[in-house]
Coordinates of C-alpha atoms in Angstrom, one line a residue:
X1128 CA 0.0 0.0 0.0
X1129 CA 2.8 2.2 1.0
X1130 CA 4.3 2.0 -2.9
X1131 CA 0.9 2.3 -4.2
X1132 CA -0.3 5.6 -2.7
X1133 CA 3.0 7.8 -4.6
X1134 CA 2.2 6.6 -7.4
X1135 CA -1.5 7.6 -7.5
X1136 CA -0.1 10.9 -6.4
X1137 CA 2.1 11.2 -9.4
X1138 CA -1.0 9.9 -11.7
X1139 CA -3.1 12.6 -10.0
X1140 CA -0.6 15.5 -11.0
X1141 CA -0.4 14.8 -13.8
X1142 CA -4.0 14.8 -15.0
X1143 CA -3.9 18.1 -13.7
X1144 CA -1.3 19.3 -15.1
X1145 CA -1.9 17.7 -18.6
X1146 CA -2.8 20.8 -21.1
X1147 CA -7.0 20.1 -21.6
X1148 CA -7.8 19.1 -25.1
X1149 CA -8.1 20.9 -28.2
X1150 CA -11.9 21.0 -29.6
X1151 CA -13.3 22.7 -32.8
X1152 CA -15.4 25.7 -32.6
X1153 CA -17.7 26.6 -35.1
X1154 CA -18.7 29.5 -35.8
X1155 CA -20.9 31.9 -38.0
X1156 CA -19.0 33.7 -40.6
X1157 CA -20.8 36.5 -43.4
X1158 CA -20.8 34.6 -47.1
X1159 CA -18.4 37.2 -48.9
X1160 CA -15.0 37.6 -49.7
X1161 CA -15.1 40.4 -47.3
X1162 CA -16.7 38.4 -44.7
X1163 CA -14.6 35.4 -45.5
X1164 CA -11.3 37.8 -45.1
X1165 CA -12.6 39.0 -41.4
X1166 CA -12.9 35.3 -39.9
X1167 CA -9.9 33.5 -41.2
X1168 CA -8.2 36.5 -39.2
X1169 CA -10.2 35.4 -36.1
X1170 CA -9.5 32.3 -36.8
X1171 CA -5.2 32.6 -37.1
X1172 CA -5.9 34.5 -33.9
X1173 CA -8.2 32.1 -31.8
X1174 CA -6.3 29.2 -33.0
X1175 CA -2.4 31.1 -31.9
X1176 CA -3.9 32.0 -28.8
X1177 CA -6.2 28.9 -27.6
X1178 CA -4.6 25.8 -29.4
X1179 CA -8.4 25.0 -30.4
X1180 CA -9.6 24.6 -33.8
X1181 CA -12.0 27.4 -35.6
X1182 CA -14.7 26.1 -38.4
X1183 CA -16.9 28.4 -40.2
X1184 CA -20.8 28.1 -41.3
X1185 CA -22.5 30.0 -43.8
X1186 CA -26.4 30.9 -43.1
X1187 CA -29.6 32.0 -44.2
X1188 CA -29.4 36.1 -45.4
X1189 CA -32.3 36.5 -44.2
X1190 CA -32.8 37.6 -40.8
X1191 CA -36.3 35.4 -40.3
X1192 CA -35.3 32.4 -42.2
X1193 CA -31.7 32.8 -40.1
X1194 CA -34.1 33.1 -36.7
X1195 CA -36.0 30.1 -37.7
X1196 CA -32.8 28.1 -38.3
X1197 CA -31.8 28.9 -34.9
X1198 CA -34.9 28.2 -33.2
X1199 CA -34.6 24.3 -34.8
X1200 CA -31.2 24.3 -33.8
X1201 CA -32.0 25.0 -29.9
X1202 CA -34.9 23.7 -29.9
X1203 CA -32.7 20.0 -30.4
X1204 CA -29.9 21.1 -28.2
X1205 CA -27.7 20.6 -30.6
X1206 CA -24.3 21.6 -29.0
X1207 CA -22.4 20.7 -32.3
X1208 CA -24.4 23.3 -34.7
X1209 CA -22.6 26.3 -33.6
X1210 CA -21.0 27.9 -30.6
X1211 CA -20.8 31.7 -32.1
X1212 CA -23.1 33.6 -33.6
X1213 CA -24.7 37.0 -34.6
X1214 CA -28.1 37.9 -33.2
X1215 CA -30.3 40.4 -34.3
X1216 CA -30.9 42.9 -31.4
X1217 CA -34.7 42.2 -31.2
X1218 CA -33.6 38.8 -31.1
X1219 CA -32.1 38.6 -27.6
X1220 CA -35.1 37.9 -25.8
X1221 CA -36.6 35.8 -28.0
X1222 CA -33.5 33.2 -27.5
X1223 CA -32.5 33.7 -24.2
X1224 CA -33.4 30.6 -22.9
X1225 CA -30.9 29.4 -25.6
X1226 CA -27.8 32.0 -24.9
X1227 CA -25.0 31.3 -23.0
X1228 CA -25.1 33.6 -19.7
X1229 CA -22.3 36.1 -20.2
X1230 CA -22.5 38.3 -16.9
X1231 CA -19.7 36.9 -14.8
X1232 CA -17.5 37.0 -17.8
X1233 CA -18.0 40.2 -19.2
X1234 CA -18.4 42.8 -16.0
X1235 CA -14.8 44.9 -17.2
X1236 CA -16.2 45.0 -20.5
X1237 CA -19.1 47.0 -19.8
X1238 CA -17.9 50.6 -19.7
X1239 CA -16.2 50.1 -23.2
X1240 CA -19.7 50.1 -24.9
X1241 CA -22.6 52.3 -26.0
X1242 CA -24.7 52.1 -22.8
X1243 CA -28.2 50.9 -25.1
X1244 CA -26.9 48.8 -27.0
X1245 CA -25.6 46.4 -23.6
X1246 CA -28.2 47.3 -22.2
X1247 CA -30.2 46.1 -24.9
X1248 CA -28.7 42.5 -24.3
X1249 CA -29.4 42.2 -20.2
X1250 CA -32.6 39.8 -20.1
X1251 CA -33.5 39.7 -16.4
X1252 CA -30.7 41.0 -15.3
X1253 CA -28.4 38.6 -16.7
X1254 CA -26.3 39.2 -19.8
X1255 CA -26.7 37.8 -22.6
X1256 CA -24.5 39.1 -25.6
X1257 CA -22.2 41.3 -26.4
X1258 CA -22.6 44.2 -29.3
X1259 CA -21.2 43.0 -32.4
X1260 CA -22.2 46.6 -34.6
X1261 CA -24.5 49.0 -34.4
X1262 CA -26.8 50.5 -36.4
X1263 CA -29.4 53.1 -35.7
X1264 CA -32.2 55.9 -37.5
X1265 CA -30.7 59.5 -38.7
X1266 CA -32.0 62.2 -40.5
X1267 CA -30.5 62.6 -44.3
X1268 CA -30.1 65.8 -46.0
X1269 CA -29.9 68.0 -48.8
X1270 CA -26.5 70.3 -47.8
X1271 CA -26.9 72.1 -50.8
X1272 CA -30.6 73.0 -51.0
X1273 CA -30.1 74.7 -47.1
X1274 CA -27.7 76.6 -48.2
X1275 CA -29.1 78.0 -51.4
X1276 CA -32.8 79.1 -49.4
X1277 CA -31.0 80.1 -46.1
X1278 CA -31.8 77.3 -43.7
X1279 CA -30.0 75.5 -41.0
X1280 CA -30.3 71.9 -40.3
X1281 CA -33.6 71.2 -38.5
X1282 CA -33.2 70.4 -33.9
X1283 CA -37.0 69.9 -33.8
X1284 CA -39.5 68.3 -36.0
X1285 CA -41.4 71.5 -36.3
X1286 CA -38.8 72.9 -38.1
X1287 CA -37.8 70.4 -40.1
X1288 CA -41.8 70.6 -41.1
X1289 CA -41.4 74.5 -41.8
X1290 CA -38.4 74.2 -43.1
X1291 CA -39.8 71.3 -45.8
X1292 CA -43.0 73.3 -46.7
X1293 CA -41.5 76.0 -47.4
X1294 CA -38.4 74.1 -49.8
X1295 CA -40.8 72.1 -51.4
X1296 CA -42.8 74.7 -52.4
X1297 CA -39.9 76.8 -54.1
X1298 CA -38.8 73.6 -55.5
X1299 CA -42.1 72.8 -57.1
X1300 CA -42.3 76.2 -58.4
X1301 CA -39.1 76.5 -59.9
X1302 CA -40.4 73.0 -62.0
X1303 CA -39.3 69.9 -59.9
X1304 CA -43.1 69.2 -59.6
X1305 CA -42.6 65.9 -57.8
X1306 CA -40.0 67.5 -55.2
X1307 CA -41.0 66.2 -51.7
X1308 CA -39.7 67.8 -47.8
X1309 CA -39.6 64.2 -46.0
X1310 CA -39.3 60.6 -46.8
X1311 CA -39.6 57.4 -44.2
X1312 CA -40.8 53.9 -43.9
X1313 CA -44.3 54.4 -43.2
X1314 CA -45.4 50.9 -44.8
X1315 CA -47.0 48.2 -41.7
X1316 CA -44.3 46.1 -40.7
X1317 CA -40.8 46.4 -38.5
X1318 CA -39.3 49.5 -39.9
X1319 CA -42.7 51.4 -38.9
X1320 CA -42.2 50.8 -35.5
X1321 CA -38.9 51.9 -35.5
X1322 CA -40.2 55.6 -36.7
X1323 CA -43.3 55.3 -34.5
X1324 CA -40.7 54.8 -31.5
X1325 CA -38.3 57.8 -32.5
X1326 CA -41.3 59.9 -32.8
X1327 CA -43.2 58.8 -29.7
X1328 CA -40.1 58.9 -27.4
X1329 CA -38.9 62.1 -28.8
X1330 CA -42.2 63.6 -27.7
X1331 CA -41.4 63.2 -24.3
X1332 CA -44.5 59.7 -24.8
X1333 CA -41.9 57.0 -23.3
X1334 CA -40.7 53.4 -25.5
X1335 CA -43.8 51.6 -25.6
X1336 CA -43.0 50.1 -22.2
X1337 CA -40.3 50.4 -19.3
X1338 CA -37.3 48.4 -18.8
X1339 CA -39.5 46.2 -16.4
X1340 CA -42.0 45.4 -18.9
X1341 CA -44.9 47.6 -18.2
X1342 CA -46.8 49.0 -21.1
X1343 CA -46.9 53.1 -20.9
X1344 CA -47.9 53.8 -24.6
X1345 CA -51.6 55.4 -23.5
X1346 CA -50.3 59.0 -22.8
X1347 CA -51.2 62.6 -24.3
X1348 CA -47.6 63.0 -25.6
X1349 CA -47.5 59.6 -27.4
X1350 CA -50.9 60.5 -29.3
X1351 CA -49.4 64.0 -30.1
X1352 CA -46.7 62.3 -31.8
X1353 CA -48.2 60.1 -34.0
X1354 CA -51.3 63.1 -34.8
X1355 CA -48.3 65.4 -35.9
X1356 CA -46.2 62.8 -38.5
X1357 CA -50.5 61.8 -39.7
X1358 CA -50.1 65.6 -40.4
X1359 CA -47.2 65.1 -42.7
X1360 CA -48.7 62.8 -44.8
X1361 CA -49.6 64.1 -48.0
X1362 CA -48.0 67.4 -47.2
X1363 CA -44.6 67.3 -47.2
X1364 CA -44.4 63.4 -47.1
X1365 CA -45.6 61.4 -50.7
X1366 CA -48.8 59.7 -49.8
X1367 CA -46.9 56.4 -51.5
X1368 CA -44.8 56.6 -48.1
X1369 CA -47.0 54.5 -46.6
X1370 CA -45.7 51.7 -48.9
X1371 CA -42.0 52.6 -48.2
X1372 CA -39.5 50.3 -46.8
X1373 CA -35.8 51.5 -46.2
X1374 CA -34.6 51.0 -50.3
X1375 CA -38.1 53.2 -51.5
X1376 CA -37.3 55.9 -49.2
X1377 CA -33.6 55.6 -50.3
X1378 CA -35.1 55.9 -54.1
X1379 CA -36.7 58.7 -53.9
X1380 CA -33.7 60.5 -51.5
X1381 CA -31.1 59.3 -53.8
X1382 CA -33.0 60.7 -57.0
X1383 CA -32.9 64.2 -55.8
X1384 CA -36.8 64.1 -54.9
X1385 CA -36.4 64.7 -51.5
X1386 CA -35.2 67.5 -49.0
X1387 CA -35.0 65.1 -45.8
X1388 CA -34.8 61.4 -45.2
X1389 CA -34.7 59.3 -42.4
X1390 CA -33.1 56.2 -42.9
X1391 CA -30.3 53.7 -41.5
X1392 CA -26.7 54.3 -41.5
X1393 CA -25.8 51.9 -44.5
X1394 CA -27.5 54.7 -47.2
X1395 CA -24.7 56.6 -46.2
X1396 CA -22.0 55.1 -48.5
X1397 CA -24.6 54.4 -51.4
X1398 CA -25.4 58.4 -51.2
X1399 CA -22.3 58.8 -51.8
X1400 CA -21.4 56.5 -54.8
X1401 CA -20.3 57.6 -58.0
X1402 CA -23.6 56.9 -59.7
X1403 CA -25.4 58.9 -56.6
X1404 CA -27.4 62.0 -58.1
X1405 CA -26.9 64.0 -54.8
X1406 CA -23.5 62.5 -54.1
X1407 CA -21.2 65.4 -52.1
X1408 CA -24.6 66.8 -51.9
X1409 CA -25.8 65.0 -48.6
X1410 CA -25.7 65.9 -44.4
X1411 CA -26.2 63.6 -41.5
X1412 CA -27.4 64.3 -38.5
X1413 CA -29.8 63.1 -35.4
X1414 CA -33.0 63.0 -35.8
X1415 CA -35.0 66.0 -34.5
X1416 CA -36.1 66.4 -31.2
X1417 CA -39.7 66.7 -30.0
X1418 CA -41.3 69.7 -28.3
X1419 CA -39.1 69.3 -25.1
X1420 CA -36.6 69.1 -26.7
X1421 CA -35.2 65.0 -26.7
X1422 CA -33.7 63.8 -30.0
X1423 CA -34.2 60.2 -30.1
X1424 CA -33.1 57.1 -32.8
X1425 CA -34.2 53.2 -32.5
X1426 CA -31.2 51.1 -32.0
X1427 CA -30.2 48.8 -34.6
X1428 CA -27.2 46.3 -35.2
X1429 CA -25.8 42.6 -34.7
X1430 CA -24.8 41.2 -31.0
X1431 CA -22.2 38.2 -30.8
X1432 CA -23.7 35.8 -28.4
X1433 CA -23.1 31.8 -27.7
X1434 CA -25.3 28.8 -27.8
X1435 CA -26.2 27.5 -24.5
X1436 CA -25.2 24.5 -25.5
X1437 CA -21.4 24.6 -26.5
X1438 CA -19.6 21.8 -25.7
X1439 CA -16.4 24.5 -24.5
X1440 CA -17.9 27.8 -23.3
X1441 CA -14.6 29.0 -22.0
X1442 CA -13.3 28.7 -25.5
X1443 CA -16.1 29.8 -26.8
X1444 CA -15.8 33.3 -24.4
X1445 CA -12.4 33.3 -25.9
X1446 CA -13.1 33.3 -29.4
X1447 CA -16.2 35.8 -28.1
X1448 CA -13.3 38.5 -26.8
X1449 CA -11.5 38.3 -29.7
X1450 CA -14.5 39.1 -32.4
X1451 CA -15.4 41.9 -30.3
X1452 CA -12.0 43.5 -29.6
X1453 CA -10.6 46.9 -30.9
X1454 CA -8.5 45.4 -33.6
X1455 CA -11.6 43.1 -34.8
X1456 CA -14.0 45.8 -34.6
X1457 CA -11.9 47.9 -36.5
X1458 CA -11.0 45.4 -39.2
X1459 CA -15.2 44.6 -39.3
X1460 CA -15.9 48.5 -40.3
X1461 CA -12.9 48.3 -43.2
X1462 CA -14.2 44.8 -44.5
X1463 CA -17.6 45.4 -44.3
X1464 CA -18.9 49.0 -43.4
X1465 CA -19.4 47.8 -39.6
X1466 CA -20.0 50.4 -37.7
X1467 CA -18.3 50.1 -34.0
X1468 CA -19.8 49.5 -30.9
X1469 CA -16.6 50.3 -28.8
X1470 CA -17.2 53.5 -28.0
X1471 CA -13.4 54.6 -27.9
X1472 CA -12.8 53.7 -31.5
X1473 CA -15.1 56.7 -32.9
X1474 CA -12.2 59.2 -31.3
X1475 CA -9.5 56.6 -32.4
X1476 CA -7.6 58.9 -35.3
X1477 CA -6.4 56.4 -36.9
X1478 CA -10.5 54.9 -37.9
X1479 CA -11.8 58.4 -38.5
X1480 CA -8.4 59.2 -40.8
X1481 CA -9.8 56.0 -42.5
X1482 CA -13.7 56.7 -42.1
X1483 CA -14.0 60.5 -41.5
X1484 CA -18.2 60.2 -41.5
X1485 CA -18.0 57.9 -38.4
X1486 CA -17.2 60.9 -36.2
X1487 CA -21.0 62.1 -36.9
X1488 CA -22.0 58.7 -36.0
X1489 CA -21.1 58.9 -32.3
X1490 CA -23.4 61.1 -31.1
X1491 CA -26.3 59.3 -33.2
X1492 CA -25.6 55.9 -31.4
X1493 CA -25.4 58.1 -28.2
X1494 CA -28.8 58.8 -28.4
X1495 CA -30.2 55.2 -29.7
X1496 CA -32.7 53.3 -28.0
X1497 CA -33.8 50.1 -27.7
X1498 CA -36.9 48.3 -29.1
X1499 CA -39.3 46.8 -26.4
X1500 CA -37.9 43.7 -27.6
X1501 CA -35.7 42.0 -24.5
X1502 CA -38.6 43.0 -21.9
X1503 CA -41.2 41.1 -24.1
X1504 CA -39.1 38.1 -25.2
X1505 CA -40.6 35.7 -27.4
X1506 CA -43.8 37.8 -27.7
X1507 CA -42.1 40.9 -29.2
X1508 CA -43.1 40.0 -32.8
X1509 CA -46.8 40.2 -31.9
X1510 CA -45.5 43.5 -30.2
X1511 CA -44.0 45.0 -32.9
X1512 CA -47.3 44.2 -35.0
X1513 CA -49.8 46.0 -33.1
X1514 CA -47.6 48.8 -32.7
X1515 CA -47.1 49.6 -36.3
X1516 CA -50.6 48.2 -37.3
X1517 CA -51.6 50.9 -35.3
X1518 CA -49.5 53.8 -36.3
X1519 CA -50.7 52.7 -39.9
X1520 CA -54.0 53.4 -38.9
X1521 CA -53.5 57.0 -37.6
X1522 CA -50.8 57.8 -40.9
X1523 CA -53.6 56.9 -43.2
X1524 CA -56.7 58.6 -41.2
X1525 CA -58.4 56.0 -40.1
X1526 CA -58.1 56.7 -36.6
X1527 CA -56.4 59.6 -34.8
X1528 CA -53.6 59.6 -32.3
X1529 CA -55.6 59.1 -28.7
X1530 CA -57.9 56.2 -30.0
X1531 CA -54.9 54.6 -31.4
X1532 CA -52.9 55.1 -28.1
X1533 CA -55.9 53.7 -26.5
X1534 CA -56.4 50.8 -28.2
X1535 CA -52.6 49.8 -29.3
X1536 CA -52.4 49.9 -24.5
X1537 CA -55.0 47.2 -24.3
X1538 CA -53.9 45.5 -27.4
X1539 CA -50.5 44.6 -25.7
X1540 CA -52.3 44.2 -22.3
X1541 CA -54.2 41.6 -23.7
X1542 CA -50.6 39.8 -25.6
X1543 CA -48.7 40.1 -21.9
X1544 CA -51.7 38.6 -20.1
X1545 CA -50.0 38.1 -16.3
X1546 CA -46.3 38.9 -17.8
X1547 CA -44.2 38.9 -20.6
X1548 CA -43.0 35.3 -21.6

């Protein structure tokens, strides 16, 4: 017995000293040479600094047939499918059952990101991604056409009103008959409820709901919001706007038909393209504030997150740190146009010597907000539907601003029942 026990011992050490053994990763990667550039970088990276093996899977484009895909995958537990992946940002509650909890990894991190965007991925007080790119609603417009009649860029939407009346008017008289003061995506479905919150919150009418989950959308200053952009319509706004997704707004902004557009970030680049009519020609800014004063933009963007079920989620927090780092990001918005969501990189000299428009950017994201989409989880889709269902209603006169606040409260009443699941 005596001979036995030291060599147990030495058996025992060194199992715990042996190195623990390597495992393949997989992980999503975008299906372009751009994309394809970005992750065999992470993957040199991961792979020198882990000893674990990096794979890449291509999927869906499309962001619902990409969610679906996802949903079968958890839904087996499959901890082979993928460890690493992109989620949309109104996708975080919807999978959080299925996403590896982050929050006693990632508490330094915190401080080094826009505060909505990580806030947008806390689910319960537990986080659950980390911001990948961000994206968010500005207001496009015409440099030129303020400087020839004298106008400054609009702070309220009043102004930008007066300021589009009266534009569009001398436009149209000097012949561009189909000149226009505002384009937006007024058509039902998501990108409605993204202007319906910018307006409404901007208004000083809240975001639908609180952080906790209770629904504050039946309030004076949220039916003012949506009566005033009703007001627009057929005005200074096309009455075909409320067909318009992002690219018909883009159309008609891009043409030279419009004074003001509000839009995402990525129209930036294709405004100014060689084949741009307006290119040189265009501004960026917020959107306008409401009457007291609050400019507001709906968040937008990609998170990292990690299945649940990986088989290594310390390498898989690794490979996590690495994708979302300075030198990553930075390499993400030269590949592919993605903007940051570090804040620090938007004073880094040597991005904005390389992308001198993402200095106008920071102030946007600093003003983003989140969908009601982590507080309502899985039911956010039925969420998002009654909200712009119901601005739809009030843009095309069928109902004005107070019934519709009235009804889109009990509406989402009746989806939470006894809390949002």
């Amino acid at each position: 017995m005596r001979k036995v026990i030291p060599s147990l011992l030495v058996c025992a050490a060194a199992l715990l000293s042996a190195p623990t053994l390597a495992d393949t990763l997989r992980m999503e990667c975008p299906p372009s040479r751009e994309g394809r550039q970005f992750c065999n970088d992470i993957k040199q990276r991961f792979e020198a600094q882990t000893g674990h093996t990096l794979e890449f899977i291509d999927l869906p484009r499309a962001s619902d047939e990409k969610l679906s895909l996802f949903q079968q995958l958890f839904a087996a537990k499959d901890s082979s499918a993928i460890d690493l992946f992109q989620a949309d940002t109104v996708w975080i509650g919807v999978l959080n059952k299925h996403l590896l909890d982050l929050t006693d990894r990632v508490g330094s991190m915190r401080d080094d990101f826009f505060p909505s965007a990580w806030q947008n991925n806390v689910v319960n007080g537990r986080v659950k991604a980390v911001p990948a790119f961000l994206d968010t609603g500005a207001l496009y417009y015409r440099k030129d056409l303020l400087e020839r009649y004298g106008e400054q860029p609009p702070k309220t939407w009043d102004e930008m009103a007066r300021i589009s009346t009266r534009i569009q008017q001398q436009e149209r008289e000097a012949g561009h008959k189909n000149f226009w003061g505002l384009v937006f995506q007024g058509k039902s479905y998501e990108g409605l409820t993204c202007n319906a919150l910018e307006w409404v919150a901007s208004q000083s009418g809240g975001d639908f709901l609180t952080q906790d989950g209770a629904i504050t959308i039946n309030n004076p200053q949220a039916a003012q919001a949506l009566d005033k952009a009703a007001g627009w319509i057929g005005n200074i706004v096309p009455r075909g706007a409320l067909g318009y997704m992002e690219e018909e707004s883009r159309a008609v902004f891009q043409n030279g038909d419009a004074l003001f557009m509000r839009n995402w970030l990525y129209a930036w680049v294709l405004t100014q393209d060689s084949s741009s009519a307006i290119k040189g020609k265009v501004g960026l800014m917020p959107l306008p504030a409401g009457d007291e004063g609050r400019s507001l933009s709906t968040l937008g963007g990609w998170q990292w997150a990690i299945s649940a079920y990986t088989k290594n989620p310390d390498a898989a927090f690794e490979l996590l740190k690495i994708v979302s780092d300075a030198k990553s990001q930075r390499e993400g918005l030269t590949l592919m146009g993605w903007p940051p969501s570090r804040i620090a990189l938007y004073d880094d000299p040597q991005v904005l010597a390389q992308v001198p428009y993402l200095a106008s950017f920071k102030e946007i994201f600093a003003r983003a907000i989140p969908r009601p989409a982590t507080q309502t989880k899985r039911q956010y889709a039925q969420v998002s539907r009654a909200i712009y269902n119901a601005t739809f209603n009030v843009l095309r006169g069928s109902s004005d601003g107070a019934t519709a606040v009235a009804g889109l409260q009990q509406r989402l009443e009746r989806i939470k029942a006894r809390e949002w699941r």
